[in-house]
Short mmCIF file of C-alpha atoms in Angstrom, two decimals:
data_model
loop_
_atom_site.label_atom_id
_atom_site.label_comp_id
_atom_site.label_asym_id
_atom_site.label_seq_id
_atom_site.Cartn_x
_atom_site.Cartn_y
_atom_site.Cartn_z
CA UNK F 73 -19.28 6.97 42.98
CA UNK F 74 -17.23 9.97 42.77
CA UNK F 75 -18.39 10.67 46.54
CA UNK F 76 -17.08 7.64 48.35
CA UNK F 77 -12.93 7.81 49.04
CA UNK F 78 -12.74 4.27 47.38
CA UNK F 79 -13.56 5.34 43.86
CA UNK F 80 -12.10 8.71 44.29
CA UNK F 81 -10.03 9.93 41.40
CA UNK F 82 -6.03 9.85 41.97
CA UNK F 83 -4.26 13.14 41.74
CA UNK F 84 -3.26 13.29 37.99
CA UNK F 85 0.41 14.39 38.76
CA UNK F 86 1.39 11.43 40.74
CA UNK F 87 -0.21 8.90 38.69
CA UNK F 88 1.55 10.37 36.27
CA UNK F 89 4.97 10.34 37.94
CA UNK F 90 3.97 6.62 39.10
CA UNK F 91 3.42 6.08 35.46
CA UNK F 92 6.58 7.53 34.26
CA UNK F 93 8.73 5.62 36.79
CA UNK F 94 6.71 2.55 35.82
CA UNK F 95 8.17 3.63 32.63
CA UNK F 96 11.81 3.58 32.92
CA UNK F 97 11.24 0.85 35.04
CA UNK F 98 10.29 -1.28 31.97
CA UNK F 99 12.59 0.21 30.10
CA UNK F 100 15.04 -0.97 32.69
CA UNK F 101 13.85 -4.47 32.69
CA UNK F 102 13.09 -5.48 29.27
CA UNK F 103 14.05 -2.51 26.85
CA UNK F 104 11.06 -1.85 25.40
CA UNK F 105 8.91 1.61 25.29
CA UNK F 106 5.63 2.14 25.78
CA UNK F 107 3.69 2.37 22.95
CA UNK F 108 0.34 0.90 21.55
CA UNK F 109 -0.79 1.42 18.09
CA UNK F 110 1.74 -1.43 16.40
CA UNK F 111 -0.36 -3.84 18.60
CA UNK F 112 -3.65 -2.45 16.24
CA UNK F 113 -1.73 -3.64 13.17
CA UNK F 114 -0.59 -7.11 14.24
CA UNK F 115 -3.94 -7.79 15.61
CA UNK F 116 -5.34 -6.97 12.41
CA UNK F 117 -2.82 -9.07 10.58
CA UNK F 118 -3.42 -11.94 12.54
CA UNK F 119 -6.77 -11.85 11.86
CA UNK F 120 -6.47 -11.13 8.04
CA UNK F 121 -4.16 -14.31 8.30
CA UNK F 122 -7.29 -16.78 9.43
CA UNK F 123 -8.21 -15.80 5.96
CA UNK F 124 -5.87 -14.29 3.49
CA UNK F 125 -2.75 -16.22 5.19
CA UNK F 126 -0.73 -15.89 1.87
CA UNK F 127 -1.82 -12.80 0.66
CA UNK F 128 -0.63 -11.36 4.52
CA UNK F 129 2.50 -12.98 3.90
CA UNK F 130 3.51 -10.83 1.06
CA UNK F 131 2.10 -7.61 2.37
CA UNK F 132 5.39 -5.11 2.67
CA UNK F 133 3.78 -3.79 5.66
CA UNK F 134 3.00 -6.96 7.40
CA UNK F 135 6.60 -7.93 6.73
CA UNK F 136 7.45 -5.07 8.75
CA UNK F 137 5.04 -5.23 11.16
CA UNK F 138 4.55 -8.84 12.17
CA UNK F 139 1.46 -10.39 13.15
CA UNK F 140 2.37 -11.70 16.45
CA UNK F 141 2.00 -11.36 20.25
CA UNK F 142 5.44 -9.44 21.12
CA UNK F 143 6.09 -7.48 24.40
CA UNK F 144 3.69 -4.40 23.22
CA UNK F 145 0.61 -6.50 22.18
CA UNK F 146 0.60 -8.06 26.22
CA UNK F 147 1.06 -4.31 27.31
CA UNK F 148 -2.28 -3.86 25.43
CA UNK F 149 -3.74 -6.22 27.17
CA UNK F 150 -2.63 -5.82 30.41
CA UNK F 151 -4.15 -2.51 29.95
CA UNK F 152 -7.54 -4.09 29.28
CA UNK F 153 -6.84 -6.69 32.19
CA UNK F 154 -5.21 -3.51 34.82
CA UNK F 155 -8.42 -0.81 34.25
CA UNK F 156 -10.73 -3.92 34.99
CA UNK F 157 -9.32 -4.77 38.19
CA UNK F 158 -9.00 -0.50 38.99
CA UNK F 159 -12.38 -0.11 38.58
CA UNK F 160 -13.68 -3.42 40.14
CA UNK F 161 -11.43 -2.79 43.24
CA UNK F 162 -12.88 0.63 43.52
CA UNK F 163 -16.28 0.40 42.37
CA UNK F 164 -15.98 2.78 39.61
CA UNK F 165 -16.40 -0.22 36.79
CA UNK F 166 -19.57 0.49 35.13
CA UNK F 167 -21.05 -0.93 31.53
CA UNK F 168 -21.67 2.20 29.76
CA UNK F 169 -22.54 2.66 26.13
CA UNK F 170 -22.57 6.36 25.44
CA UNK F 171 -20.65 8.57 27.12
CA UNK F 172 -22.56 11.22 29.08
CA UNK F 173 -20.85 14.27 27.45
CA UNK F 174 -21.89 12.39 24.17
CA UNK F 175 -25.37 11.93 25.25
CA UNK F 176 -25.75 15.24 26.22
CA UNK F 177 -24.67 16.24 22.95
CA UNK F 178 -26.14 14.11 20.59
CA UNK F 179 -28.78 11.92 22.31
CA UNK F 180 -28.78 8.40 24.17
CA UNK F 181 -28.64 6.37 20.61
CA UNK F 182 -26.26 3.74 21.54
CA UNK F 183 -26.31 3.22 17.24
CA UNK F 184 -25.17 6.83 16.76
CA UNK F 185 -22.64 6.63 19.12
CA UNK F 186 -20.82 3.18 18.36
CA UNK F 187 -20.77 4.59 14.32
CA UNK F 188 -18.88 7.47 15.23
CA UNK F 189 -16.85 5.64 17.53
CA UNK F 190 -16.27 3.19 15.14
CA UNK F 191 -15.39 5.61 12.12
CA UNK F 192 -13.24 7.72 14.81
CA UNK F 193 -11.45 4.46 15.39
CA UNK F 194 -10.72 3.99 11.56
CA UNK F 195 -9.49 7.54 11.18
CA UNK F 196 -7.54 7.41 14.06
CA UNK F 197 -5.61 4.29 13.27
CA UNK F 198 -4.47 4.97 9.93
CA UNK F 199 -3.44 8.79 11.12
CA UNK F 200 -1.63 7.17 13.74
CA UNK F 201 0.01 4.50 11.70
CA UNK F 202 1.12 7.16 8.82
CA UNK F 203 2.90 8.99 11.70
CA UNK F 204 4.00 6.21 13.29
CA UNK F 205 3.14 6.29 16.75
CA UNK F 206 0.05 7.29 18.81
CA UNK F 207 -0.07 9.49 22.28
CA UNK F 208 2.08 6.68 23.74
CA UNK F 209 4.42 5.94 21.26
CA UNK F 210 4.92 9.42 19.81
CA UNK F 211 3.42 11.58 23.15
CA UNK F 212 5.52 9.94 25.87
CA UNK F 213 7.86 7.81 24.24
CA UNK F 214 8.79 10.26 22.09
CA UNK F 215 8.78 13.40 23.65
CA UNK F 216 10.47 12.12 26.59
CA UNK F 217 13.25 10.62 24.52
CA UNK F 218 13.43 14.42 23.03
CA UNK F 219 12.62 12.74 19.55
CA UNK F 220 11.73 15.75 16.96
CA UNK F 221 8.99 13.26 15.67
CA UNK F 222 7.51 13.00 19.12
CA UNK F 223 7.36 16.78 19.39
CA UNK F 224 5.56 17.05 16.00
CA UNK F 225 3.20 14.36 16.54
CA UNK F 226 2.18 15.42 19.61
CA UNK F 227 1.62 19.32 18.27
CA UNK F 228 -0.42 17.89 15.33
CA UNK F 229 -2.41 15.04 17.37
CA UNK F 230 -3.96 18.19 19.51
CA UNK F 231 -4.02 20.35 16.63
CA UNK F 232 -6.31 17.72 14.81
CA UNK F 233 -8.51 17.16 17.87
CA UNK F 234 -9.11 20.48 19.20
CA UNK F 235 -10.35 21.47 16.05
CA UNK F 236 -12.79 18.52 15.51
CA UNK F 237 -14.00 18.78 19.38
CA UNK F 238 -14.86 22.46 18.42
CA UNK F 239 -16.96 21.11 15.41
CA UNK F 240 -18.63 18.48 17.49
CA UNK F 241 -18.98 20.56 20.47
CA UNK F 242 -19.15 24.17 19.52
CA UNK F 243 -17.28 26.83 21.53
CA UNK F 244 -19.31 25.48 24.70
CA UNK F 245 -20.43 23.00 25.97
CA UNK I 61 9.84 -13.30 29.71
CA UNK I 62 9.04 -10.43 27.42
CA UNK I 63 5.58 -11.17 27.32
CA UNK I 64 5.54 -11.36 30.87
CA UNK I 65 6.83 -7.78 31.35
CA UNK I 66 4.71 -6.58 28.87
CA UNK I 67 1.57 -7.48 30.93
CA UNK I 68 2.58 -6.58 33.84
CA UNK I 69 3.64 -3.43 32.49
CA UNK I 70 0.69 -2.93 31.06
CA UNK I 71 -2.08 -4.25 33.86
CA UNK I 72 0.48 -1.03 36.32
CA UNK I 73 -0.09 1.23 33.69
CA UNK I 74 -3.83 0.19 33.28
CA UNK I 75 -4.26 0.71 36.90
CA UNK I 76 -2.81 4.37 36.82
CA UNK I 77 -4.77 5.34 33.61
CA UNK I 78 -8.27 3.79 35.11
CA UNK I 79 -7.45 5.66 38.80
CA UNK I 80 -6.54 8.83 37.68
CA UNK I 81 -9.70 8.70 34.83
CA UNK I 82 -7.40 9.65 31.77
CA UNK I 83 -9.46 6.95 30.08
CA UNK I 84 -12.88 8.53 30.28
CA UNK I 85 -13.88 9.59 26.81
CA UNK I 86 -15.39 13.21 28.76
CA UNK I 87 -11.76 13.79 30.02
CA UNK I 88 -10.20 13.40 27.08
CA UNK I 89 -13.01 15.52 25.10
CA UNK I 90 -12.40 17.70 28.23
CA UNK I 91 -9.07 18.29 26.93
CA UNK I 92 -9.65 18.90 23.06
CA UNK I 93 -12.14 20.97 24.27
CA UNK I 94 -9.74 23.17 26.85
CA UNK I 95 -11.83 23.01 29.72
CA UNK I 96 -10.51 19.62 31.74
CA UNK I 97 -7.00 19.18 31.64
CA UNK I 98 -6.24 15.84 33.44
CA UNK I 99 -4.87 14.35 30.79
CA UNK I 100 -2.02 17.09 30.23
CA UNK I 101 -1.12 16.79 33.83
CA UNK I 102 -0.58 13.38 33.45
CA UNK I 103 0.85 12.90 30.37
CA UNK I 104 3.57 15.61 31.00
CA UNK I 105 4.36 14.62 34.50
CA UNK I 106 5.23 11.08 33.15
CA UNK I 107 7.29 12.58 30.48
CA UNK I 108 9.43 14.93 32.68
CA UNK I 109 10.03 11.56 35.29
CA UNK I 110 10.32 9.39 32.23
CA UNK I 111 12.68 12.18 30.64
CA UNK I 112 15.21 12.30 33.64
CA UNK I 113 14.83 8.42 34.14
CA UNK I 114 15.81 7.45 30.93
CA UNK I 115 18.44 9.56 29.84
CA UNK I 116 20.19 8.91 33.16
CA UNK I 117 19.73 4.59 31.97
CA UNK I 118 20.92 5.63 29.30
CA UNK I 119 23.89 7.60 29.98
CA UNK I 120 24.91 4.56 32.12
CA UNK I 121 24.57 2.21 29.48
CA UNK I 122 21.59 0.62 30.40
CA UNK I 123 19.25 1.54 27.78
CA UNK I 124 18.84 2.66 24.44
CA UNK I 125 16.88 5.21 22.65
CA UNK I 126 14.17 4.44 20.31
CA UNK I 127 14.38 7.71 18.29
CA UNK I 128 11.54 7.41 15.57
CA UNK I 129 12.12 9.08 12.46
CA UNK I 130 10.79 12.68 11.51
CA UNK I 131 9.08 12.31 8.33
CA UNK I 132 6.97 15.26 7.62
CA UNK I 133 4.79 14.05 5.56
CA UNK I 134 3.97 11.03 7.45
CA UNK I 135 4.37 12.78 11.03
CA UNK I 136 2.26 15.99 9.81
CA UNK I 137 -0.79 14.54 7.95
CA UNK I 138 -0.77 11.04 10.09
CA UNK I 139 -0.96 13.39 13.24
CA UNK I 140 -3.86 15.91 11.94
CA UNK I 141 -5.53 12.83 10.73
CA UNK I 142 -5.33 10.81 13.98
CA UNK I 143 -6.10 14.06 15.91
CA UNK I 144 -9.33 14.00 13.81
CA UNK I 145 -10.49 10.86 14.60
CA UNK I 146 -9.66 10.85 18.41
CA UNK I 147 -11.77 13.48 18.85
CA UNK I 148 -14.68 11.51 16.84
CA UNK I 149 -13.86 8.22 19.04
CA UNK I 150 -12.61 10.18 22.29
CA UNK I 151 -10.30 7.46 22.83
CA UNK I 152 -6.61 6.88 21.87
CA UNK I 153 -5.63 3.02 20.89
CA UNK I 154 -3.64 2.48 24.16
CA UNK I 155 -6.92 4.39 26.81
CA UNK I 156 -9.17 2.64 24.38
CA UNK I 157 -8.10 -0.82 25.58
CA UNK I 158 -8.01 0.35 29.62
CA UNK I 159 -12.02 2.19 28.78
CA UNK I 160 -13.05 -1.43 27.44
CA UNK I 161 -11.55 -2.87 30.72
CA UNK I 162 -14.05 -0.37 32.68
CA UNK I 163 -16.82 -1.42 30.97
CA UNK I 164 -17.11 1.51 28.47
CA UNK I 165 -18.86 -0.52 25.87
CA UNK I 166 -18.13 2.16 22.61
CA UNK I 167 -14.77 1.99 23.15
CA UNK I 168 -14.84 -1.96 21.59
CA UNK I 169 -16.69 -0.06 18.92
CA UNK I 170 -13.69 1.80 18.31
CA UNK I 171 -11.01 -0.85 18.95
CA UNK I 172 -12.73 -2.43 15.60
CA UNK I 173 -12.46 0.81 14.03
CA UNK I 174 -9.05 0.90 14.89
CA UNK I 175 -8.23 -2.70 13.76
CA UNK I 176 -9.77 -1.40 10.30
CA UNK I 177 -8.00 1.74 10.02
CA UNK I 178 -4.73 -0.65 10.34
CA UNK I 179 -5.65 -3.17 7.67
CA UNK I 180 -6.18 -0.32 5.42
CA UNK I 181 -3.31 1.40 6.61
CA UNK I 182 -1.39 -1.84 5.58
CA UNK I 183 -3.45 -1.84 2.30
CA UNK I 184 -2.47 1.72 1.48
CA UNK I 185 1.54 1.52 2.86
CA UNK I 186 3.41 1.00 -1.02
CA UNK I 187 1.47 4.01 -2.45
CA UNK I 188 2.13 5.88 0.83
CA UNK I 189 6.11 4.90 0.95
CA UNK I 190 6.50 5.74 -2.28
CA UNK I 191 4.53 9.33 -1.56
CA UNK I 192 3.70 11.08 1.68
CA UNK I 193 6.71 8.79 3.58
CA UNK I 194 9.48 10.43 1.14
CA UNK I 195 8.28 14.00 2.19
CA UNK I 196 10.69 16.25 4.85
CA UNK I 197 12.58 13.21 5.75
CA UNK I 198 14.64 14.20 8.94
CA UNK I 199 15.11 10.98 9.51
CA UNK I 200 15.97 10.00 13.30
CA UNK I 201 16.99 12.88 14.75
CA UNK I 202 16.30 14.69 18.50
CA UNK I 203 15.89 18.01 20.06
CA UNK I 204 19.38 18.04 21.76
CA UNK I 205 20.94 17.19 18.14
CA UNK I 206 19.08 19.88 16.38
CA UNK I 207 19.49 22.59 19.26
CA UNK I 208 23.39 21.54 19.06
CA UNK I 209 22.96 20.84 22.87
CA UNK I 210 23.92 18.13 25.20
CA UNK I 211 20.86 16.71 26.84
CA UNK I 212 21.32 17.40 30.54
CA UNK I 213 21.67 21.37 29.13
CA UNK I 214 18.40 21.03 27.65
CA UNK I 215 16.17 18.39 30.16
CA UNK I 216 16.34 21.20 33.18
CA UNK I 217 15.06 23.86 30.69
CA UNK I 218 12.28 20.77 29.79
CA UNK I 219 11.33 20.40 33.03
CA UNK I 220 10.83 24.41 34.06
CA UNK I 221 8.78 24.81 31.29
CA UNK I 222 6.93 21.84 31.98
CA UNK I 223 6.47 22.99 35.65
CA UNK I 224 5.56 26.73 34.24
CA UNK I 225 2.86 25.28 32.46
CA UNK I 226 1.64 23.04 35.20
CA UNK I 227 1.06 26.03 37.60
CA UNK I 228 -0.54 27.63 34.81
CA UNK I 229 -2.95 25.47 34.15
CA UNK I 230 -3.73 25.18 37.75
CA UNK I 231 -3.80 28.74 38.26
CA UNK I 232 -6.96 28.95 35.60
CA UNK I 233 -8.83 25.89 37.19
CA UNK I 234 -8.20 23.66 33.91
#
């Protein structure tokens, strides 16, 4: 895939500049930053609500956090929806279960890899939530705002990874 | 309306992030693991355009910031901790959305994972208010406030050293 022009990667820096003026674009036109871990909380709210609606109702930080669609939980989406398209329009969609660099690692077991996947998501969330923001809200938002919190974030979000990589991957490969 | 914008927003940005491969769980291992640096490149490219972009809305007056507060405790630990488990899932919670949308089937895995880590995150918030939230509170305060600087001093400074460590990384083939 990587051979053909069509599914060719685009250069990193000018997706990246697309993607920033994308971003005060939005910010232009409805106010809003980008960001993407509040979405994981109303989502989960909303579904807690199908069962627990009352018990939702009174959680402090459900109040804070409502569980509804707002302009960040369609951004989600359209993420979802916008990466489907990409990869359809240039042939590079494909339904993959483990990763290759985790295969390589630890073996084809599509089991093994949708645990840790799943646990990394857990982790991940509630890190993410206690610092409120994630790479978008903290990484770009942030850091482009020159928000001391974005700065700190982003340091420690690296800091935590690189030195979990190393224990999954060793100094290698 | 706001709805609206938010998808389109996001199915633009989806299309960037799926083109340019920052959602691939190998790039962004790649990157924890120093050796493929895509993801830098485009993350700080969009922050020095995004930098200049917004600060010059909102020096006109239209746009705010959305400065969130520095809370040590809370900023500190929830960013080792979320470091921690993106390396485990290899995805963040907006790329794990776009990998899902390339068919990247452990990345719905995750998204679960994630959707679990918020309910408990919700279960846990009182205890955590009361605690880890009240430690180094800052509160909402930026770089140009604590340097003492207006911004436009400091965002040309941003930018060559954000250039500076462009060329380096391209200089060592990352």
């Amino acid at each position: 895939m990587l051979g053909t022009a069509r599914g060719k990667p685009w250069n990193p820096y000018v997706a990246g500049a697309l993607a920033g003026l994308l971003l005060v674009a939005s910010l232009y036109a409805s106010g809003k930053y980008f960001g993407a871990s509040t979405t994981f909380v109303r989502a989960a709210g909303m579904l807690e609500q199908t069962v627990a609606a009352e018990r939702v109702a009174q959680m402090p930080y459900f109040m804070k956090e409502m569980p509804k669609v707002d302009w960040q939980w369609m951004f989600v989406v359209g993420i979802v929806l916008g990466s489907c398209v990409a990869s359809l329009a240039s042939g590079t969609f494909r339904i993959q279960a483990v990763p290759d660099r985790f295969a390589a690692r630890f073996g084809p077991s599509v089991l093994r890899r949708s645990g840790v996947a799943f646990a990394g998501g857990v982790v991940a969330m509630f890190g993410a939530r206690l610092a409120d923001g994630c790479p978008s809200g903290h990484g770009l938002s942030g850091t482009l705002q020159l928000a001391a919190s974005g700065y700190v974030a982003l340091v420690c979000f690296f800091l935590g990874g690189v030195v979990v990589a190393r224990l999954l991957y060793g100094k290698g490969r | 309306m706001d709805l609206i914008f938010g998808l389109i927003t996001g199915i633009l940005f989806g299309i960037l992030l799926q083109r340019s491969e920052v959602i691939r769980y190998d790039r962004q291992l790649g990157a924890l693991l120093l050796q493929d640096m895509t993801i830098v490149k485009f993350m700080l490219t969009t922050v020095l355009v995004g930098m200049v972009g917004v600060y010059f809305l909102v020096d006109l007056g239209l746009a705010k910031l959305s400065i969130k507060p520095l809370i040590l405790g809370g900023t500190v630990l929830g960013g080792l901790t979320f470091g921690a488990g993106w390396a485990l899932l290899g995805y963040c919670p907006g790329t794990s959305g776009g990998a899902l949308g390339e068919g990247r089937l452990d990345a719905l895995a995750g998204i679960l994972g994630m959707l679990v880590g918020a309910a408990l995150f919700a279960e846990s918030y009182p205890l955590l208010k009361a605690t880890v939230l009240t430690w180094g509170d800052y509160g909402k305060v930026t770089l140009p406030q604590l340097m003492d600087q207006h911004h436009w001093v400091l965002i040309p400074w941003f930018c060559l050293l954000g250039y500076v460590l462009l060329r380096w990384l391209h200089k060592r083939g990352l």
